[in-house]
PDB file of C-alpha atoms and ligand atoms in Angstrom:
ATOM      1  CA  MET A   1     -12.836  15.031  -9.939  1.00 51.00           C
ATOM      2  CA  ASN A   2     -10.065  14.678  -7.556  1.00 66.00           C
ATOM      3  CA  LYS A   3     -10.479  16.811  -3.834  1.00 88.00           C
ATOM      4  CA  THR A   4      -7.844  19.197  -4.936  1.00 96.00           C
ATOM      5  CA  ILE A   5      -4.499  19.682  -2.917  1.00 98.00           C
ATOM      6  CA  ARG A   6      -2.707  22.167  -1.230  1.00 98.00           C
ATOM      7  CA  VAL A   7       1.228  22.104  -1.095  1.00 98.00           C
ATOM      8  CA  THR A   8       3.474  23.973  -0.276  1.00 98.00           C
ATOM      9  CA  VAL A   9       7.089  23.762  -1.640  1.00 98.00           C
ATOM     10  CA  TRP A  10       9.720  24.620   1.453  1.00 98.00           C
ATOM     11  CA  ASN A  11      13.588  25.849   0.389  1.00 98.00           C
ATOM     12  CA  GLU A  12      15.593  27.234   2.641  1.00 97.00           C
ATOM     13  CA  PHE A  13      17.118  29.353  -0.189  1.00 97.00           C
ATOM     14  CA  LEU A  14      20.500  29.956   0.140  1.00 96.00           C
ATOM     15  CA  HIS A  15      22.872  27.866  -2.689  1.00 95.00           C
ATOM     16  CA  GLU A  16      21.225  29.392  -5.337  1.00 95.00           C
ATOM     17  CA  LYS A  17      21.277  33.006  -3.873  1.00 94.00           C
ATOM     18  CA  GLN A  18      25.574  32.509  -2.603  1.00 96.00           C
ATOM     19  CA  ASN A  19      26.828  30.410  -5.792  1.00 96.00           C
ATOM     20  CA  PRO A  20      25.977  31.332  -9.509  1.00 96.00           C
ATOM     21  CA  GLU A  21      26.549  27.898 -10.768  1.00 96.00           C
ATOM     22  CA  ILE A  22      23.560  26.789  -8.757  1.00 96.00           C
ATOM     23  CA  ALA A  23      21.725  29.476  -9.682  1.00 96.00           C
ATOM     24  CA  LYS A  24      22.268  28.804 -13.280  1.00 97.00           C
ATOM     25  CA  ILE A  25      20.568  24.748 -12.279  1.00 97.00           C
ATOM     26  CA  TYR A  26      17.938  26.449 -10.305  1.00 97.00           C
ATOM     27  CA  PRO A  27      17.425  30.584 -11.600  1.00 96.00           C
ATOM     28  CA  GLU A  28      13.783  30.403  -9.762  1.00 97.00           C
ATOM     29  CA  GLY A  29      15.287  28.243  -6.511  1.00 97.00           C
ATOM     30  CA  ILE A  30      14.799  24.799  -5.538  1.00 97.00           C
ATOM     31  CA  HIS A  31      10.942  25.446  -4.473  1.00 98.00           C
ATOM     32  CA  GLY A  32      10.452  26.927  -7.729  1.00 98.00           C
ATOM     33  CA  ALA A  33      11.071  24.202 -10.096  1.00 98.00           C
ATOM     34  CA  ILE A  34       9.341  22.201  -8.030  1.00 98.00           C
ATOM     35  CA  ALA A  35       6.100  24.548  -7.470  1.00 98.00           C
ATOM     36  CA  LYS A  36       6.813  25.343 -11.349  1.00 98.00           C
ATOM     37  CA  TYR A  37       6.628  20.906 -11.875  1.00 98.00           C
ATOM     38  CA  LEU A  38       3.488  20.312  -9.477  1.00 98.00           C
ATOM     39  CA  GLY A  39       1.732  23.595 -10.280  1.00 98.00           C
ATOM     40  CA  SER A  40       1.496  22.357 -14.132  1.00 98.00           C
ATOM     41  CA  LYS A  41      -0.868  19.416 -12.616  1.00 97.00           C
ATOM     42  CA  PRO A  42      -4.258  20.603 -11.602  1.00 96.00           C
ATOM     43  CA  GLU A  43      -4.777  17.869  -9.097  1.00 97.00           C
ATOM     44  CA  PHE A  44      -2.801  20.813  -6.756  1.00 98.00           C
ATOM     45  CA  LYS A  45      -2.376  24.326  -5.826  1.00 98.00           C
ATOM     46  CA  VAL A  46       1.135  25.312  -4.796  1.00 98.00           C
ATOM     47  CA  LYS A  47       2.742  28.049  -3.071  1.00 98.00           C
ATOM     48  CA  THR A  48       6.182  28.779  -2.079  1.00 98.00           C
ATOM     49  CA  ALA A  49       8.027  29.868   1.358  1.00 98.00           C
ATOM     50  CA  THR A  50      11.477  30.270   1.853  1.00 98.00           C
ATOM     51  CA  LEU A  51      13.572  30.647   5.373  1.00 98.00           C
ATOM     52  CA  GLU A  52      14.512  34.313   4.571  1.00 96.00           C
ATOM     53  CA  MET A  53      11.008  34.844   4.975  1.00 97.00           C
ATOM     54  CA  PRO A  54       9.073  36.021   8.450  1.00 97.00           C
ATOM     55  CA  GLU A  55       8.220  33.012  10.186  1.00 97.00           C
ATOM     56  CA  HIS A  56      10.103  31.266   7.000  1.00 98.00           C
ATOM     57  CA  GLY A  57       6.647  31.580   5.173  1.00 98.00           C
ATOM     58  CA  LEU A  58       5.252  29.046   7.694  1.00 98.00           C
ATOM     59  CA  THR A  59       2.467  31.686   9.118  1.00 98.00           C
ATOM     60  CA  ASP A  60      -0.350  29.726  11.003  1.00 97.00           C
ATOM     61  CA  GLU A  61      -2.531  31.435   8.068  1.00 98.00           C
ATOM     62  CA  VAL A  62       0.073  28.768   5.268  1.00 98.00           C
ATOM     63  CA  LEU A  63       0.118  25.953   7.539  1.00 98.00           C
ATOM     64  CA  ASN A  64      -3.433  25.009   8.232  1.00 97.00           C
ATOM     65  CA  ASN A  65      -3.924  26.099   4.462  1.00 98.00           C
ATOM     66  CA  THR A  66      -1.196  23.342   3.891  1.00 98.00           C
ATOM     67  CA  ASP A  67      -2.369  19.904   2.960  1.00 98.00           C
ATOM     68  CA  VAL A  68       1.262  18.773   2.153  1.00 98.00           C
ATOM     69  CA  LEU A  69       4.624  20.752   3.317  1.00 98.00           C
ATOM     70  CA  ILE A  70       7.224  19.774   0.602  1.00 98.00           C
ATOM     71  CA  TRP A  71      10.958  20.566   2.184  1.00 98.00           C
ATOM     72  CA  TRP A  72      14.205  21.336   1.571  1.00 98.00           C
ATOM     73  CA  GLY A  73      16.898  22.340   3.381  1.00 98.00           C
ATOM     74  CA  HIS A  74      20.834  22.118   3.622  1.00 97.00           C
ATOM     75  CA  MET A  75      23.346  24.240   5.124  1.00 96.00           C
ATOM     76  CA  ALA A  76      21.041  26.839   8.005  1.00 98.00           C
ATOM     77  CA  HIS A  77      19.008  23.734   9.436  1.00 98.00           C
ATOM     78  CA  ASP A  78      19.601  25.588  12.928  1.00 98.00           C
ATOM     79  CA  ARG A  79      18.192  28.633  11.521  1.00 98.00           C
ATOM     80  CA  VAL A  80      14.576  27.240  11.697  1.00 98.00           C
ATOM     81  CA  SER A  81      13.436  28.375  14.602  1.00 98.00           C
ATOM     82  CA  ASP A  82      11.772  25.906  17.322  1.00 98.00           C
ATOM     83  CA  ALA A  83       8.292  27.683  17.648  1.00 98.00           C
ATOM     84  CA  VAL A  84       8.232  27.113  13.632  1.00 98.00           C
ATOM     85  CA  VAL A  85       9.183  23.659  14.289  1.00 98.00           C
ATOM     86  CA  ASP A  86       6.181  23.329  16.651  1.00 97.00           C
ATOM     87  CA  LYS A  87       3.780  24.095  14.914  1.00 97.00           C
ATOM     88  CA  ILE A  88       5.149  21.938  11.760  1.00 98.00           C
ATOM     89  CA  TYR A  89       5.250  19.435  14.247  1.00 97.00           C
ATOM     90  CA  ARG A  90       1.649  19.398  15.287  1.00 95.00           C
ATOM     91  CA  ARG A  91       0.253  20.337  12.019  1.00 96.00           C
ATOM     92  CA  ILE A  92       1.445  17.175  10.996  1.00 97.00           C
ATOM     93  CA  THR A  93       0.640  14.850  14.094  1.00 94.00           C
ATOM     94  CA  ASP A  94      -2.866  16.422  15.053  1.00 92.00           C
ATOM     95  CA  GLY A  95      -3.672  17.723  11.606  1.00 93.00           C
ATOM     96  CA  GLY A  96      -2.646  15.286   9.490  1.00 96.00           C
ATOM     97  CA  MET A  97      -0.914  17.967   7.215  1.00 98.00           C
ATOM     98  CA  GLY A  98       1.661  15.506   4.669  1.00 98.00           C
ATOM     99  CA  LEU A  99       4.945  15.799   4.889  1.00 98.00           C
ATOM    100  CA  ILE A 100       7.182  15.637   1.897  1.00 98.00           C
ATOM    101  CA  VAL A 101      11.391  15.275   3.008  1.00 98.00           C
ATOM    102  CA  LEU A 102      13.887  15.998   0.402  1.00 98.00           C
ATOM    103  CA  HIS A 103      17.728  14.620   0.060  1.00 98.00           C
ATOM    104  CA  SER A 104      19.418  17.028   3.313  1.00 98.00           C
ATOM    105  CA  GLY A 105      16.474  17.508   4.511  1.00 98.00           C
ATOM    106  CA  HIS A 106      17.079  14.206   6.787  1.00 98.00           C
ATOM    107  CA  TYR A 107      18.915  16.447   9.671  1.00 98.00           C
ATOM    108  CA  SER A 108      15.897  19.152   9.449  1.00 98.00           C
ATOM    109  CA  LYS A 109      14.536  19.605  13.562  1.00 98.00           C
ATOM    110  CA  ILE A 110      11.507  18.761  11.881  1.00 98.00           C
ATOM    111  CA  PHE A 111      12.854  15.102  10.233  1.00 98.00           C
ATOM    112  CA  ARG A 112      14.826  14.289  13.175  1.00 98.00           C
ATOM    113  CA  ARG A 113      12.273  15.209  15.587  1.00 98.00           C
ATOM    114  CA  LEU A 114       9.498  13.091  13.819  1.00 98.00           C
ATOM    115  CA  MET A 115      12.051  10.119  13.759  1.00 98.00           C
ATOM    116  CA  GLY A 116      13.523  10.227  17.187  1.00 98.00           C
ATOM    117  CA  THR A 117      16.519   9.441  16.035  1.00 98.00           C
ATOM    118  CA  SER A 118      20.077  10.935  14.874  1.00 98.00           C
ATOM    119  CA  CYS A 119      19.068  10.663  10.916  1.00 98.00           C
ATOM    120  CA  GLY A 120      22.835  10.540  10.125  1.00 98.00           C
ATOM    121  CA  LEU A 121      23.916   8.980   7.481  1.00 98.00           C
ATOM    122  CA  ARG A 122      26.722   8.727   5.219  1.00 98.00           C
ATOM    123  CA  TRP A 123      28.117  10.641   1.895  1.00 98.00           C
ATOM    124  CA  ARG A 124      30.136  11.019  -0.685  1.00 98.00           C
ATOM    125  CA  GLU A 125      30.267  13.903  -3.476  1.00 97.00           C
ATOM    126  CA  ALA A 126      31.611  12.223  -6.665  1.00 97.00           C
ATOM    127  CA  GLY A 127      28.666  12.764  -9.226  1.00 97.00           C
ATOM    128  CA  GLU A 128      28.579   9.174  -9.473  1.00 98.00           C
ATOM    129  CA  LYS A 129      25.658   6.923 -10.627  1.00 98.00           C
ATOM    130  CA  GLU A 130      22.854   5.658  -9.097  1.00 98.00           C
ATOM    131  CA  ARG A 131      19.858   3.099  -9.360  1.00 98.00           C
ATOM    132  CA  LEU A 132      16.980   3.502  -7.312  1.00 98.00           C
ATOM    133  CA  TRP A 133      14.896  -0.022  -7.073  1.00 98.00           C
ATOM    134  CA  VAL A 134      11.367  -0.362  -6.666  1.00 98.00           C
ATOM    135  CA  VAL A 135      10.886  -2.193  -3.641  1.00 98.00           C
ATOM    136  CA  SER A 136       7.138  -2.122  -2.801  1.00 98.00           C
ATOM    137  CA  PRO A 137       5.563  -2.584  -6.252  1.00 97.00           C
ATOM    138  CA  GLY A 138       1.560  -1.141  -6.475  1.00 97.00           C
ATOM    139  CA  HIS A 139       2.798   1.313  -3.864  1.00 98.00           C
ATOM    140  CA  PRO A 140       0.600   4.664  -4.491  1.00 98.00           C
ATOM    141  CA  ILE A 141       4.566   6.340  -4.368  1.00 98.00           C
ATOM    142  CA  THR A 142       5.401   3.978  -7.125  1.00 98.00           C
ATOM    143  CA  ALA A 143       2.455   5.227  -9.731  1.00 98.00           C
ATOM    144  CA  GLY A 144       3.307   4.897 -13.566  1.00 98.00           C
ATOM    145  CA  LEU A 145       7.334   3.998 -13.009  1.00 98.00           C
ATOM    146  CA  SER A 146       9.238   1.150 -13.612  1.00 98.00           C
ATOM    147  CA  GLU A 147      10.580  -1.640 -11.811  1.00 98.00           C
ATOM    148  CA  TYR A 148      14.045   0.790 -11.523  1.00 98.00           C
ATOM    149  CA  PHE A 149      14.945   4.437 -12.094  1.00 98.00           C
ATOM    150  CA  GLU A 150      18.413   5.984 -12.692  1.00 98.00           C
ATOM    151  CA  ILE A 151      19.966   9.286 -12.083  1.00 98.00           C
ATOM    152  CA  GLU A 152      23.741   9.635 -14.042  1.00 97.00           C
ATOM    153  CA  HIS A 153      25.666  11.982 -11.583  1.00 97.00           C
ATOM    154  CA  THR A 154      24.914  12.454  -8.410  1.00 98.00           C
ATOM    155  CA  GLU A 155      25.453  12.797  -4.372  1.00 98.00           C
ATOM    156  CA  MET A 156      25.914   9.347  -3.084  1.00 98.00           C
ATOM    157  CA  TYR A 157      24.080   8.665   0.874  1.00 98.00           C
ATOM    158  CA  GLY A 158      25.319   5.538   2.098  1.00 98.00           C
ATOM    159  CA  GLU A 159      23.691   3.368   5.061  1.00 98.00           C
ATOM    160  CA  TYR A 160      24.116   2.927   7.871  1.00 98.00           C
ATOM    161  CA  PHE A 161      20.860   5.676   7.975  1.00 98.00           C
ATOM    162  CA  ASP A 162      19.520   6.106  11.311  1.00 98.00           C
ATOM    163  CA  ILE A 163      15.937   6.538  10.696  1.00 98.00           C
ATOM    164  CA  PRO A 164      13.532   4.008  12.391  1.00 98.00           C
ATOM    165  CA  THR A 165      12.567   0.866  10.366  1.00 98.00           C
ATOM    166  CA  PRO A 166       9.728   2.557   7.944  1.00 98.00           C
ATOM    167  CA  ASP A 167       6.376   2.317   7.482  1.00 98.00           C
ATOM    168  CA  GLN A 168       6.829   1.123   4.183  1.00 98.00           C
ATOM    169  CA  LEU A 169       9.852   1.194   2.420  1.00 98.00           C
ATOM    170  CA  VAL A 170       9.501   1.686  -1.277  1.00 98.00           C
ATOM    171  CA  PHE A 171      12.528   2.806  -2.778  1.00 98.00           C
ATOM    172  CA  ILE A 172      16.523   1.133  -2.199  1.00 98.00           C
ATOM    173  CA  SER A 173      19.200   2.900  -4.659  1.00 98.00           C
ATOM    174  CA  TRP A 174      22.110   1.314  -5.438  1.00 98.00           C
ATOM    175  CA  PHE A 175      25.123   3.554  -6.218  1.00 98.00           C
ATOM    176  CA  GLN A 176      27.538   3.241  -8.327  1.00 98.00           C
ATOM    177  CA  GLY A 177      31.173   3.009  -5.627  1.00 98.00           C
ATOM    178  CA  GLY A 178      28.950  -0.018  -3.908  1.00 98.00           C
ATOM    179  CA  GLU A 179      27.227   1.667  -1.173  1.00 98.00           C
ATOM    180  CA  VAL A 180      23.256   1.308  -0.617  1.00 98.00           C
ATOM    181  CA  PHE A 181      20.620   3.771   0.871  1.00 98.00           C
ATOM    182  CA  ARG A 182      17.057   3.439   1.763  1.00 98.00           C
ATOM    183  CA  SER A 183      16.049   6.303  -0.273  1.00 98.00           C
ATOM    184  CA  GLY A 184      12.283   5.725  -0.136  1.00 98.00           C
ATOM    185  CA  CYS A 185      10.543   5.523   3.532  1.00 99.00           C
ATOM    186  CA  CYS A 186       7.143   6.350   4.591  1.00 99.00           C
ATOM    187  CA  PHE A 187       6.426   6.694   8.088  1.00 98.00           C
ATOM    188  CA  HIS A 188       2.576   7.672  10.226  1.00 97.00           C
ATOM    189  CA  ARG A 189       3.206  10.234  12.904  1.00 95.00           C
ATOM    190  CA  GLY A 190      -0.382  10.567  14.495  1.00 92.00           C
ATOM    191  CA  ARG A 191      -2.270  11.505  11.721  1.00 94.00           C
ATOM    192  CA  GLY A 192       0.411  12.818   8.741  1.00 97.00           C
ATOM    193  CA  LYS A 193       1.912  10.251   6.704  1.00 98.00           C
ATOM    194  CA  ILE A 194       5.598  11.087   5.690  1.00 98.00           C
ATOM    195  CA  PHE A 195       7.749  10.786   3.096  1.00 99.00           C
ATOM    196  CA  TYR A 196      11.804  10.854   2.887  1.00 99.00           C
ATOM    197  CA  PHE A 197      12.736  10.779  -0.895  1.00 98.00           C
ATOM    198  CA  ARG A 198      16.664  10.618  -0.917  1.00 98.00           C
ATOM    199  CA  PRO A 199      17.080  12.570  -4.756  1.00 98.00           C
ATOM    200  CA  GLY A 200      18.122  16.289  -4.118  1.00 93.00           C
ATOM    201  CA  HIS A 201      21.872  17.483  -4.174  1.00 92.00           C
ATOM    202  CA  GLU A 202      21.931  21.297  -5.149  1.00 94.00           C
ATOM    203  CA  SER A 203      24.741  20.687  -7.315  1.00 95.00           C
ATOM    204  CA  PHE A 204      23.107  18.517 -10.173  1.00 96.00           C
ATOM    205  CA  PRO A 205      19.882  19.104 -11.703  1.00 97.00           C
ATOM    206  CA  ILE A 206      18.327  16.733  -9.798  1.00 97.00           C
ATOM    207  CA  PHE A 207      14.553  18.524  -9.733  1.00 97.00           C
ATOM    208  CA  HIS A 208      14.089  18.687 -13.456  1.00 97.00           C
ATOM    209  CA  HIS A 209      14.773  14.733 -13.954  1.00 98.00           C
ATOM    210  CA  PRO A 210      10.986  13.494 -15.000  1.00 98.00           C
ATOM    211  CA  ILE A 211      11.149  10.315 -12.621  1.00 98.00           C
ATOM    212  CA  VAL A 212      12.362  12.505  -9.387  1.00 98.00           C
ATOM    213  CA  LEU A 213       9.548  15.049 -10.155  1.00 98.00           C
ATOM    214  CA  LYS A 214       7.018  12.156 -10.943  1.00 98.00           C
ATOM    215  CA  VAL A 215       7.701  10.106  -7.804  1.00 98.00           C
ATOM    216  CA  ILE A 216       7.206  13.476  -5.848  1.00 98.00           C
ATOM    217  CA  GLU A 217       3.919  14.083  -7.333  1.00 98.00           C
ATOM    218  CA  ASN A 218       2.837  11.043  -6.123  1.00 98.00           C
ATOM    219  CA  ALA A 219       4.121  11.419  -3.113  1.00 98.00           C
ATOM    220  CA  ALA A 220       2.600  14.544  -2.770  1.00 98.00           C
ATOM    221  CA  ARG A 221      -1.054  12.590  -3.244  1.00 98.00           C
ATOM    222  CA  TRP A 222      -0.387   9.873  -0.961  1.00 98.00           C
ATOM    223  CA  ALA A 223       0.475  12.148   1.875  1.00 98.00           C
ATOM    224  CA  ALA A 224      -2.501  14.350   1.468  1.00 98.00           C
ATOM    225  CA  PRO A 225      -4.956  14.323   4.632  1.00 97.00           C
ATOM    226  CA  VAL A 226      -7.855  12.126   4.150  1.00 93.00           C
ATOM    227  CA  ASP A 227      -9.800  13.852   7.208  1.00 86.00           C
ATOM    228  CA  GLY A 228     -10.289  10.607   9.566  1.00 88.00           C
ATOM    229  CA  PRO A 229     -10.434  10.191  13.007  1.00 87.00           C
ATOM    230  CA  ARG A 230      -8.173  12.640  15.960  1.00 82.00           C
ATOM    231  CA  PRO A 231      -6.735  10.364  17.665  1.00 76.00           C
ATOM    232  CA  PRO A 232      -7.272  11.619  21.519  1.00 72.00           C
ATOM    233  CA  THR A 233      -3.884  10.569  22.693  1.00 65.00           C
ATOM    234  CA  ILE A 234      -2.994  14.171  20.717  1.00 62.00           C
ATOM    235  CA  VAL A 235      -4.150  16.521  23.171  1.00 62.00           C
ATOM    236  CA  GLY A 236      -3.648  14.405  26.082  1.00 76.00           C
ATOM    237  CA  ALA A 237      -4.780  10.702  27.463  1.00 81.00           C
ATOM    238  CA  PRO A 238      -7.972  10.913  28.140  1.00 83.00           C
ATOM    239  CA  ASN A 239     -10.282   8.742  30.664  1.00 86.00           C
ATOM    240  CA  VAL A 240     -13.264   7.656  29.135  1.00 87.00           C
ATOM    241  CA  LYS A 241     -16.521   6.368  29.797  1.00 93.00           C
ATOM    242  CA  PRO A 242     -17.573   2.643  28.069  1.00 95.00           C
ATOM    243  CA  LEU A 243     -19.606   2.621  24.387  1.00 96.00           C
ATOM    244  CA  GLU A 244     -21.657  -0.546  26.607  1.00 97.00           C
ATOM    245  CA  LYS A 245     -23.360  -1.126  29.276  1.00 96.00           C
ATOM    246  CA  LEU A 246     -20.499  -2.701  31.889  1.00 95.00           C
ATOM    247  CA  GLN A 247     -22.077  -4.905  33.876  1.00 83.00           C
TER     248      GLN A 247
HETATM  249 ZN1   ZN B   1      23.858  16.655  -0.855  1.00 82.86          ZN
END
């Protein structure tokens, strides 16, 4: 029996409230669609949190009881409080919480802070086709997948994507218009694992796509903490006694 993975799905939840066309695609919000899917798997215990809740729904109590945080934001990255971002950062690097950053979350404060780069990219909203190729067969995030999968209509994200070289690159996208993009990127920061996953524009039903949901499920499993050692550098740079007698 696998250990329960406690997931919190965070969404800024503004597009769905402000645009009836988007509300039609996600009547329970993007967070609701992802939470519903993950919640149908016995292994996951799922909560949701949104921007306009007190502390964005990410109180100490919630963060300390979250193994994996899933992040969707787009139009209000600057409304996320720096104090909450600091807490998420520490919970990842020190506490080992996993983070899955979706689509336009590439520009979120937490992702940029973890990457240390601009996280800029090029884009086009033409509803074109995307083909995502698996470039790390055998990686746990690819469990149950074929060599590639397709999204019929999506927004394009193209290189250059200004991120540090990922620790593992899992997917590369090809777009009908000719661009390519590193669409599934794994990073380690302290005790925490981070997965950036590109699909997810709000005006397309991407979070109803079975393979997209499957990848998020696999990523949540991969990103869950492993309860390993706590690196000393997170709380300072301690001067230490030798483990063996020296001379
Ligand atoms: Zn988008």
